[in-house]
Amino acid sequence: RAVNKFMRPNRAVGPWLGLAAVATGVWHAGGQATPSPTPSNCDAIAVCNADPNCAACLKMLSPFRLPPETTPAFLSEQEGEFYTVLLATPACGRTTLIYPALAAFKNCSTINFSTCQLRQFTCSQNRTCAECLGAVYSMPSTRAAYSTPACLNTPDTELEFLNQNCFSLPRCTWSKIQCEQTGCVSCWAALRRDDPIAAARLCAAPTLGTQMDNLVFNCDRGTGLACRYFQQRCTQHAECDGCFEAMRQGSSVAEIAAGSLDPRCDAVRTNHSLRRLIDGPFYQCPTTVYSDCEAAVYVCSILDAECARCIAGVSQSASLCPAIYLRFDVPSACVPCPEVVHEINRIVRATSVLGAVSVAACVVTILVILAHSRDRVSMRDRVVIGLMVANIMYSLANVVPMNELRTGTSSCGELATPFDDIRTARAAWFFGKYALVCFELFILGTSTWALASGLRAPPPRVEAALHLVCYVGGAAALVGFYLKCAEINASGYNEATQSEAQSDAVVHLSPFDDADDDTVGIAASRRFDAGRKAYDALVQQMLQVWIGFLVLAVLSWAHLRRSYARLLAHSHALAQHTTASEAADAWAQTRRAEWRAMCDVARLQREAYAGVARPLEPYVWVLIAFGVPACVMATDWCENRSTAQAGSVAAAGNDPNITYQTCDVWCELPP
């Protein structure tokens, strides 16, 4: 199963991702602070669980709890799903106890509800705000959504807070609308005229400056104008200018981080607006001014002093550093890619090696059988050849590193194998898997027939038809999966959509118009996530059908073993009866031939079983062993396990979605 969570955001959108990740619940607008509600104590959760409505609501919303280190793209996906479930759960609207319980998780659990989710709940309690947010999530045009009566009647402060804390909302469109309403249009026009100094001067006032900063942050995509604008804005504030100067003296990432520990930077860390001004140049300036690594270190160090201490090598809690790097999206060029990614790659490479060894072993087995011409006289060996051919297809698919992940600067955690190659390899994987289970049913069917008839092989034409059916079963699985997967890839689960969703490389520095500035990246991200889910579901469905055949094979094998046990008991009783009858029966001489003929029939049946079924019985055990990891992959056990362990995952600095894939790649290891 391929899992693609966007581990690294685009350089241009990085500042907002980092700022939202450390949102403290305070929004500054024109110098005024509006605090978010303080989380309740842990008793609120127990009180909620004691109330039927609150408990029902909390049960529906709990799957959306996440550790704070979860990657931004996954947060974006979860926010929309959370809001959909919230509105679809009537119990949530019938209780006032749910909000304190949701907020309490921030103090009482490593896995909690995000600031965005809390604001979404508050919004859902107001009919106008709920309709507005629903329109933004559902309407294809984000500007049209913000122009609906519901959004126009929703307080700007509420929408501003949602846009600052929710990754899933269209920030650029919102920023343009706010700029139009507050009068920063002249500043925006000056910036479009390539005069960032004038833009910063015209919008130096707190309210206009905040709106203009939002606009440049959210709408500029690496044009260089934002770089100069934020440099100019930083010089307008002594604290920002002093902190920037202290960090700029460093020549290495460690020295840059150490510079951010200067006392002049303390005031910047505690002021949302100043943090944004000093972040701006580093993420908005071209790489010729600040490299990706330098930009990430600047931002991480300003947002969190502990991150600065980690990079500077002076942290007293080094075990937490990987989680901090992941939280602030520091590229792997500055710090190593999380160890879990390397662990996955080691398992994937081991799977490839075992697959190659399995292919070689199968080829040798086939050559040995052919060299001794055993296939001409033994159906058992002909079946073994069929099994080996099916296993070669399965093992060749395992040779392809379908789940290998990138460990590069900006691609840590992304799939390294092209989507088309994964589709082809997985289709071949299912060919082998389905053909193998068909051959197992072939073995069990002919063994049952041999046990009943005493013959070691069915007629040649029947045997040839059974071989053909097995290969047709594998081919049907291959074609069915390949065509359905191709449809999923075409719908958005592909490299192009992934790149579009990650980079959102559209220049939004356009005049005020009706353009949906954020639609491109958001829509691409949603298409990619939907495609990934469809792909996961397809793999699960294919495995569930395969497990159905496996269950049939196991039941057939159990019936065969029971029939053989009955035959042994019957043979033993028949032998005793024959011996006793020959000793006591006056007609023994005339009936001896009949009795011994019955014993001979039982012996032939036993020999047929011993010649056909028993040598092939180990393959049944192998199939059952293969079925255990297949059963795991066919369910959500891995995903549920990663959710249950998310607290330890967060402490280790790993993305829970990648931990989920670690479970899956272990399931694919058997050759």
XYZ file of C-alpha atoms in Angstrom:
671
model
C 0.000 0.000 0.000
C 1.471 3.343 -0.982
C 1.204 6.141 1.476
C 2.012 9.683 0.437
C 1.829 12.351 3.082
C 3.491 15.584 2.064
C 6.463 15.677 4.367
C 7.848 18.988 3.094
C 5.888 22.123 2.142
C 6.856 24.568 -0.563
C 9.363 27.206 0.503
C 6.918 30.009 -0.246
C 4.138 28.657 1.975
C 6.434 27.415 4.736
C 6.085 30.407 7.067
C 2.337 30.034 7.465
C 2.704 26.296 8.048
C 5.199 26.918 10.817
C 3.253 29.768 12.365
C 0.045 27.765 12.455
C 1.869 24.763 13.866
C 2.835 26.787 16.945
C -0.345 28.852 17.178
C -0.694 29.976 20.769
C -4.309 30.938 20.531
C -3.599 34.664 20.233
C -4.398 36.669 17.125
C -2.999 40.150 16.760
C -5.031 42.592 14.728
C -4.011 46.193 14.774
C -2.071 45.662 17.972
C -5.062 44.193 19.831
C -4.974 40.631 21.120
C -8.007 38.361 21.044
C -7.276 35.286 23.189
C -8.817 31.971 22.322
C -10.687 30.076 25.062
C -8.439 28.490 27.666
C -8.502 24.653 27.600
C -10.462 23.160 30.468
C -9.023 20.737 32.988
C -9.042 16.990 32.470
C -12.272 16.546 34.437
C -14.158 17.988 31.449
C -13.478 14.776 29.515
C -14.965 12.608 32.252
C -17.970 14.931 32.558
C -18.489 14.678 28.797
C -18.346 10.882 28.804
C -21.025 10.805 31.492
C -23.450 12.702 29.246
C -25.016 10.567 26.446
C -25.024 13.328 23.811
C -21.550 14.559 24.635
C -20.162 11.014 24.743
C -21.709 10.216 21.348
C -20.260 13.397 19.845
C -16.823 12.799 21.362
C -16.804 9.224 20.048
C -17.389 10.473 16.492
C -14.747 13.210 16.722
C -12.010 11.309 18.599
C -10.543 9.625 15.474
C -9.474 13.098 14.328
C -7.197 13.721 17.305
C -3.596 14.118 16.180
C -0.162 14.670 17.714
C 1.156 18.228 17.231
C 3.944 16.978 14.963
C 1.542 15.783 12.255
C 2.513 17.108 8.830
C 0.621 20.119 7.406
C -0.849 18.289 4.411
C -2.359 15.606 6.640
C -3.730 18.312 8.936
C -5.384 19.932 5.924
C -7.046 16.656 4.975
C -8.194 15.972 8.539
C -9.680 19.454 9.043
C -12.190 19.098 6.212
C -13.183 15.573 7.284
C -13.485 16.683 10.916
C -15.875 19.478 9.986
C -17.983 17.158 7.815
C -18.369 14.630 10.652
C -19.036 17.434 13.128
C -21.975 18.758 11.101
C -23.290 15.247 10.421
C -23.433 14.324 14.140
C -26.676 15.675 15.681
C -25.473 14.890 19.206
C -22.783 17.571 18.916
C -25.440 20.250 18.632
C -27.398 19.030 21.652
C -24.762 19.530 24.345
C -22.690 22.386 25.762
C -20.195 20.032 27.382
C -18.327 19.052 24.243
C -16.151 22.150 23.762
C -14.535 21.991 27.237
C -13.825 18.299 26.602
C -12.247 18.977 23.203
C -10.112 21.748 24.664
C -9.110 19.625 27.668
C -7.171 17.200 25.475
C -4.508 19.896 24.980
C -3.629 19.594 28.677
C -4.419 15.949 29.230
C -3.134 14.027 26.216
C -0.274 13.930 23.739
C -2.856 13.374 21.008
C -5.286 16.259 20.993
C -7.570 18.417 18.888
C -5.922 21.243 16.939
C -6.642 24.930 17.396
C -8.338 24.843 13.998
C -10.669 22.041 15.063
C -11.662 23.936 18.207
C -12.449 27.027 16.138
C -14.374 24.904 13.653
C -16.520 23.637 16.505
C -17.129 27.185 17.773
C -18.063 28.217 14.248
C -20.441 25.271 13.866
C -22.460 26.515 16.851
C -23.311 29.689 14.934
C -25.618 29.023 11.988
C -24.215 31.841 9.842
C -20.583 30.899 10.450
C -21.370 27.211 9.931
C -22.988 27.926 6.561
C -20.038 30.089 5.539
C -17.423 27.487 6.433
C -19.476 24.788 4.731
C -19.568 26.884 1.568
C -15.796 27.376 1.623
C -15.218 23.626 1.932
C -17.805 22.608 -0.651
C -17.915 25.291 -3.349
C -15.384 25.042 -6.200
C -14.915 28.837 -6.229
C -13.378 30.111 -2.997
C -14.008 33.775 -3.813
C -17.645 32.980 -4.567
C -17.878 31.148 -1.235
C -16.584 34.154 0.693
C -19.119 36.297 -1.189
C -22.135 34.287 0.017
C -24.524 36.011 2.455
C -23.434 33.650 5.227
C -19.772 34.653 4.910
C -20.613 38.339 4.521
C -22.595 38.191 7.779
C -19.896 36.281 9.670
C -17.584 38.506 11.785
C -14.236 39.066 10.105
C -12.451 38.259 13.355
C -13.908 34.731 13.309
C -12.940 34.117 9.678
C -9.503 35.628 10.261
C -8.824 33.286 13.146
C -9.974 30.301 11.111
C -7.743 31.307 8.186
C -4.741 31.759 10.457
C -5.081 28.358 12.101
C -6.565 26.057 9.462
C -4.347 24.625 6.747
C -7.347 23.668 4.636
C -8.700 27.173 4.047
C -7.856 29.406 1.020
C -5.704 32.055 2.661
C -4.737 34.045 -0.437
C -8.311 34.645 -1.531
C -9.268 35.660 2.000
C -6.273 38.013 2.278
C -7.225 39.770 -0.959
C -10.794 40.233 0.218
C -9.576 41.651 3.534
C -7.153 43.966 1.777
C -9.955 45.279 -0.408
C -12.055 46.014 2.668
C -9.361 47.625 4.840
C -7.738 49.903 2.259
C -4.341 48.294 1.722
C -5.024 48.269 -2.016
C -2.632 51.201 -2.549
C 0.174 49.279 -0.825
C -0.571 46.245 -2.973
C -0.501 48.405 -6.084
C 2.892 49.854 -5.068
C 4.274 46.347 -4.596
C 3.004 45.287 -8.026
C 4.840 48.327 -9.451
C 8.058 46.785 -8.094
C 8.336 49.331 -5.278
C 8.381 47.311 -2.045
C 9.870 50.208 -0.074
C 6.850 52.388 -0.900
C 4.508 49.481 -0.128
C 6.056 49.017 3.313
C 5.942 52.764 3.991
C 2.304 53.203 2.926
C 1.180 50.304 5.127
C 3.294 51.052 8.184
C 0.183 51.569 10.343
C -0.620 48.487 12.491
C -3.958 47.512 10.927
C -2.937 48.133 7.318
C 0.467 46.569 7.972
C -1.106 43.383 9.327
C -3.419 43.036 6.323
C -0.631 43.753 3.857
C 1.692 41.289 5.579
C -1.045 38.646 5.358
C -1.535 39.380 1.677
C 2.141 39.149 0.781
C 2.647 36.018 2.889
C -0.284 34.184 1.372
C -0.234 35.327 -2.243
C 3.381 35.814 -3.282
C 5.126 32.811 -4.807
C 8.824 33.547 -4.988
C 8.759 36.688 -7.169
C 11.402 38.427 -5.045
C 9.076 41.332 -4.244
C 8.053 39.781 -0.941
C 11.715 39.307 -0.058
C 12.444 43.025 -0.302
C 9.099 44.010 1.202
C 9.645 42.054 4.414
C 13.235 43.197 4.698
C 11.949 46.768 4.599
C 9.151 45.993 7.062
C 11.625 44.432 9.499
C 13.735 47.607 9.576
C 10.674 49.558 10.759
C 10.815 47.695 14.105
C 13.913 47.855 16.303
C 13.345 44.404 17.839
C 12.984 42.715 14.451
C 15.975 44.555 12.997
C 18.188 43.715 15.989
C 17.249 40.029 15.987
C 17.738 39.801 12.240
C 21.195 41.347 12.609
C 22.166 38.867 15.359
C 21.182 35.888 13.232
C 22.680 37.247 10.035
C 26.174 37.223 11.571
C 26.253 33.405 11.507
C 28.028 31.655 8.637
C 26.731 28.146 9.401
C 23.343 26.810 10.379
C 24.567 26.201 13.937
C 25.804 29.804 14.219
C 22.542 31.138 12.762
C 20.574 29.172 15.341
C 22.890 30.347 18.123
C 22.364 33.942 16.974
C 18.608 33.549 17.451
C 19.247 32.913 21.164
C 20.309 36.563 21.436
C 18.081 38.421 23.981
C 16.925 40.763 21.198
C 15.118 37.801 19.628
C 13.066 37.062 22.750
C 10.716 39.951 22.022
C 10.271 38.673 18.469
C 9.310 35.160 19.596
C 6.509 36.459 21.792
C 5.049 38.813 19.171
C 3.121 37.219 16.337
C 3.470 40.188 13.975
C 7.235 40.540 14.511
C 7.749 36.803 14.021
C 6.031 37.070 10.683
C 8.200 40.016 9.618
C 11.457 38.235 10.365
C 10.250 34.964 8.830
C 9.253 36.698 5.610
C 12.681 37.396 4.096
C 13.989 33.917 4.741
C 11.148 32.045 3.057
C 10.236 34.638 0.444
C 13.741 35.498 -0.740
C 15.302 33.493 -3.596
C 17.719 30.697 -2.752
C 20.533 32.902 -4.055
C 19.933 35.107 -1.001
C 19.141 32.435 1.595
C 19.393 28.728 0.894
C 16.541 26.405 1.746
C 18.481 25.154 4.717
C 19.289 28.647 6.005
C 15.678 29.748 5.573
C 14.359 26.736 7.467
C 16.849 27.224 10.295
C 16.017 30.938 10.580
C 12.294 30.250 10.795
C 12.522 27.253 13.113
C 14.883 29.123 15.452
C 12.599 32.149 15.652
C 9.432 30.146 16.169
C 10.865 27.960 18.919
C 13.926 28.598 21.075
C 14.262 24.858 21.690
C 14.636 24.325 17.949
C 17.451 26.882 17.972
C 19.143 25.018 20.821
C 18.755 21.705 18.957
C 20.388 23.039 15.796
C 23.067 24.878 17.771
C 23.848 21.629 19.596
C 23.113 22.952 23.089
C 19.727 21.351 23.758
C 19.207 19.623 27.091
C 16.445 17.468 25.525
C 18.122 16.066 22.418
C 15.593 13.223 22.208
C 12.888 15.766 21.352
C 14.876 17.363 18.529
C 13.652 15.003 15.748
C 10.034 15.821 16.635
C 10.812 19.543 16.562
C 12.540 19.270 13.169
C 9.515 17.490 11.745
C 7.122 19.944 13.330
C 8.818 22.951 11.750
C 9.665 21.167 8.534
C 13.427 21.651 8.695
C 14.823 20.066 5.484
C 16.889 16.925 5.687
C 19.857 18.871 4.287
C 20.048 20.493 7.722
C 19.121 17.487 9.838
C 18.794 13.813 8.971
C 15.554 12.505 7.549
C 13.589 10.759 10.350
C 14.975 7.345 11.198
C 11.608 5.719 10.465
C 12.054 6.595 6.766
C 15.392 4.779 6.691
C 13.826 1.869 8.566
C 11.129 1.581 5.911
C 13.731 1.661 3.152
C 15.751 -1.083 4.839
C 12.667 -3.304 5.001
C 11.818 -2.513 1.374
C 15.347 -3.373 0.227
C 15.256 -6.602 2.239
C 11.979 -7.440 0.503
C 13.626 -6.813 -2.880
C 16.585 -9.046 -2.012
C 14.325 -11.838 -0.750
C 12.232 -11.477 -3.895
C 15.325 -11.917 -6.086
C 16.433 -14.951 -4.065
C 12.937 -16.417 -4.365
C 12.965 -15.937 -8.150
C 16.325 -17.724 -8.409
C 15.116 -20.609 -6.203
C 11.957 -21.039 -8.276
C 13.919 -21.059 -11.546
C 16.338 -23.671 -10.175
C 13.423 -25.854 -9.024
C 11.817 -25.729 -12.480
C 15.116 -26.528 -14.217
C 15.756 -29.530 -11.946
C 12.296 -30.956 -12.675
C 12.702 -30.460 -16.419
C 16.248 -31.844 -16.441
C 15.040 -35.145 -14.982
C 11.879 -35.180 -17.136
C 9.797 -35.641 -14.015
C 7.102 -33.403 -15.435
C 6.315 -36.084 -18.051
C 5.412 -38.777 -15.543
C 4.247 -36.950 -12.429
C 1.280 -34.627 -12.074
C 2.714 -33.568 -8.745
C 5.797 -32.128 -10.441
C 3.699 -30.437 -13.121
C 1.717 -28.716 -10.369
C 4.960 -27.686 -8.691
C 6.069 -26.065 -11.980
C 2.784 -24.129 -12.063
C 3.298 -22.996 -8.481
C 6.854 -21.906 -9.238
C 5.787 -19.866 -12.285
C 3.134 -18.067 -10.212
C 5.628 -17.456 -7.420
C 8.140 -16.043 -9.921
C 5.593 -13.382 -10.899
C 4.898 -12.627 -7.238
C 8.578 -12.433 -6.326
C 9.487 -10.331 -9.368
C 6.919 -7.791 -8.171
C 8.570 -7.812 -4.747
C 11.908 -7.033 -6.383
C 10.443 -3.634 -7.384
C 10.854 -1.281 -4.364
C 7.211 -0.164 -4.392
C 7.311 1.410 -0.929
C 10.771 2.961 -1.002
C 10.783 6.562 0.239
C 12.926 9.536 -0.696
C 15.342 10.988 1.843
C 16.285 14.170 -0.035
C 16.259 17.784 1.040
C 12.678 18.619 0.173
C 11.240 15.178 -0.573
C 11.782 13.182 2.623
C 8.996 10.636 2.941
C 7.725 10.787 -0.649
C 7.510 7.634 -2.753
C 10.702 7.111 -4.741
C 9.253 4.704 -7.314
C 7.177 6.244 -10.136
C 3.438 5.685 -9.837
C 3.254 3.837 -13.179
C 5.925 1.382 -12.036
C 4.112 0.818 -8.738
C 0.862 0.111 -10.601
C 2.534 -2.428 -12.908
C 4.438 -4.135 -10.092
C 1.386 -4.339 -7.854
C -0.674 -5.806 -10.702
C 1.989 -8.505 -11.206
C 2.006 -9.028 -7.430
C -1.707 -9.783 -7.490
C -1.262 -12.070 -10.514
C 1.154 -14.180 -8.512
C -0.962 -14.102 -5.380
C -4.200 -15.132 -7.110
C -2.503 -17.759 -9.305
C -0.895 -19.270 -6.209
C -4.187 -19.642 -4.375
C -5.761 -21.124 -7.517
C -2.995 -23.730 -7.688
C -3.547 -24.521 -4.017
C -7.214 -25.174 -4.776
C -6.035 -27.271 -7.757
C -3.832 -29.325 -5.417
C -6.592 -29.844 -2.872
C -9.192 -30.692 -5.503
C -7.030 -33.289 -7.266
C -5.903 -34.693 -3.895
C -9.511 -35.191 -2.855
C -10.198 -36.842 -6.203
C -7.129 -39.082 -5.828
C -8.197 -40.086 -2.343
C -11.611 -41.099 -3.635
C -10.512 -42.830 -6.849
C -7.087 -44.215 -6.029
C -5.689 -42.667 -9.241
C -2.721 -40.309 -9.153
C -3.697 -38.016 -12.022
C -6.886 -36.885 -13.735
C -7.243 -37.200 -17.526
C -4.653 -35.028 -19.383
C -7.256 -32.687 -20.815
C -8.797 -32.087 -17.395
C -5.389 -31.423 -15.896
C -4.472 -28.990 -18.705
C -7.775 -27.160 -18.225
C -7.114 -26.815 -14.486
C -3.661 -25.358 -15.158
C -5.214 -22.877 -17.563
C -7.883 -21.876 -15.037
C -5.178 -21.058 -12.484
C -3.316 -18.792 -14.899
C -6.549 -17.178 -16.055
C -7.406 -16.426 -12.425
C -4.069 -14.679 -11.968
C -4.434 -12.810 -15.259
C -7.927 -11.640 -14.313
C -6.582 -10.194 -11.057
C -3.733 -8.499 -12.942
C -5.951 -6.903 -15.580
C -8.683 -5.913 -13.126
C -6.276 -4.241 -10.723
C -4.242 -2.567 -13.465
C -7.258 -1.006 -15.184
C -8.859 0.199 -11.963
C -5.551 1.541 -10.680
C -4.933 3.330 -13.991
C -8.297 5.032 -13.527
C -7.312 6.110 -9.999
C -3.941 7.405 -11.209
C -5.598 9.394 -13.968
C -8.043 10.954 -11.495
C -5.270 12.548 -9.456
C -3.074 9.972 -7.705
C 0.021 10.768 -9.759
C 3.257 12.718 -9.717
C 1.819 15.732 -11.513
C -1.004 16.230 -9.004
C 1.348 15.602 -6.096
C 3.763 18.232 -7.368
C 0.929 20.672 -8.028
C -0.468 20.170 -4.546
C 2.900 20.569 -2.878
C 4.289 23.548 -4.737
C 1.145 25.497 -5.670
C 3.576 27.310 -7.961
C 1.093 29.831 -9.293
C 2.129 33.466 -9.052
C -0.751 35.214 -7.324
C 0.609 38.733 -7.749
C -2.249 39.652 -10.031
C -4.635 42.626 -9.871
C -7.746 42.302 -7.784
C -10.092 40.136 -9.768
C -12.350 37.152 -9.350
C -9.529 34.619 -9.568
C -9.603 31.794 -7.034
C -6.060 32.233 -5.849
C -5.864 29.125 -3.688
C -8.016 26.787 -5.752
C -5.116 25.227 -7.669
C -3.144 23.848 -4.744
C -6.123 22.993 -2.534
C -7.983 21.204 -5.312
C -4.852 19.272 -6.301
C -4.247 18.244 -2.696
C -7.820 17.020 -2.360
C -7.614 15.077 -5.629
C -4.365 13.466 -4.554
C -5.707 12.513 -1.113
C -8.890 11.096 -2.650
C -6.805 9.083 -5.117
C -4.567 7.760 -2.364
C -7.588 6.612 -0.367
C -9.087 4.980 -3.456
C -5.795 3.168 -4.114
C -5.610 1.926 -0.509
C -9.224 0.746 -0.703
C -8.556 -1.074 -4.006
C -5.589 -2.953 -2.519
C -7.682 -3.893 0.506
C -10.561 -5.118 -1.661
C -8.255 -7.244 -3.798
C -6.743 -8.798 -0.680
C -10.154 -9.406 0.875
C -11.264 -11.363 -2.209
C -7.983 -13.291 -2.105
C -8.584 -14.105 1.558
C -11.972 -15.533 0.549
C -10.196 -17.999 -1.744
C -7.701 -18.710 1.033
C -10.509 -19.566 3.459
C -11.977 -21.916 0.835
C -8.564 -23.568 0.443
C -8.164 -24.000 4.206
C -11.633 -25.522 4.527
C -10.906 -27.878 1.614
C -7.644 -28.906 3.229
C -9.404 -29.576 6.547
C -11.991 -31.720 4.716
C -9.203 -33.599 2.912
C -7.372 -34.340 6.147
C -10.593 -35.556 7.749
C -11.337 -37.819 4.763
C -7.832 -39.265 4.927
C -8.214 -39.940 8.658
C -11.461 -41.790 7.947
C -9.728 -43.792 5.202
C -6.983 -44.855 7.601
C -9.540 -45.956 10.180
C -11.531 -47.803 7.502
C -8.378 -49.513 6.169
C -7.366 -50.634 9.646
C -10.841 -52.015 10.366
C -10.961 -53.742 6.977
C -7.579 -55.413 7.519
C -8.660 -56.719 10.927
C -11.945 -57.954 9.473
C -10.156 -59.773 6.641
C -7.715 -61.498 9.002
C -10.448 -62.601 11.394
C -12.755 -63.778 8.609
C -10.058 -65.860 6.930
C -9.387 -67.624 10.234
C -13.012 -68.337 11.119
C -15.034 -68.408 7.915
C -15.600 -71.795 6.259
C -15.877 -70.027 2.952
C -12.537 -68.249 3.388
C -11.002 -69.825 0.324
C -13.769 -68.641 -1.945
C -14.163 -65.135 -0.435
C -10.477 -64.361 0.191
C -10.117 -62.653 -3.207
C -13.034 -60.300 -2.462
C -11.701 -59.330 0.956
C -8.181 -58.761 -0.299
C -9.486 -56.761 -3.253
C -11.189 -54.408 -0.809
C -7.913 -54.055 1.088
C -6.087 -53.350 -2.163
C -8.550 -50.560 -3.037
C -7.937 -48.923 0.350
C -4.172 -49.301 -0.155
C -4.336 -47.671 -3.588
C -6.308 -44.776 -2.126
C -3.672 -44.303 0.576
C -0.861 -44.496 -1.963
C -2.603 -41.981 -4.223
C -2.855 -39.556 -1.314
C 0.746 -40.183 -0.354
C 1.868 -39.658 -3.943
C -0.144 -36.501 -4.690
C -1.375 -34.700 -1.607
C 1.267 -35.317 1.026
C 4.280 -34.004 -0.992
C 2.282 -30.878 -1.884
C 0.897 -30.322 1.612
C 3.795 -28.013 2.675
C 2.635 -25.535 0.011
C -0.710 -25.332 1.817
C 1.080 -24.388 5.011
C 3.076 -21.760 3.113
C -0.143 -20.302 1.724
C -1.636 -20.116 5.218
C 1.520 -18.370 6.454
C 1.205 -15.870 3.575
C -2.391 -15.303 4.578
C -1.518 -13.824 7.988
C 0.185 -10.628 6.688
C -2.381 -10.447 3.878
C -5.159 -10.364 6.483
C -3.375 -7.505 8.237
C -3.009 -5.560 4.988
C -6.665 -6.163 4.123
C -7.843 -4.375 7.271
C -7.187 -1.059 9.018
C -5.195 -2.752 11.772
C -1.961 -1.001 10.811
C -3.658 2.390 10.691
C -5.397 1.826 14.027
C -2.152 0.657 15.562
C -0.331 3.797 14.442
C -3.103 5.952 15.923
C -2.890 4.107 19.233
C 0.867 4.631 19.341
C 0.807 8.213 18.117
C 2.016 9.493 21.467
C 5.236 7.484 21.286
C 5.537 8.339 17.602
C 5.387 12.041 18.397
C 8.084 11.648 21.011
C 10.290 9.929 18.441
C 9.666 12.639 15.870
C 8.004 10.395 13.319
C 5.012 11.082 11.110
C 2.209 8.699 12.234
C 1.297 8.107 8.603
C 4.794 6.836 7.906
C 4.631 4.605 10.984
C 1.448 3.194 9.475
C 3.423 2.371 6.347
C 6.166 0.718 8.424
C 3.554 -1.805 9.519
C 2.520 -2.399 5.917
C 6.011 -2.929 4.543
C 6.644 -5.562 7.212
C 3.553 -7.355 5.894
C 5.041 -7.418 2.387
C 8.405 -8.809 3.494
C 7.611 -12.583 3.130
C 9.020 -13.697 -0.288
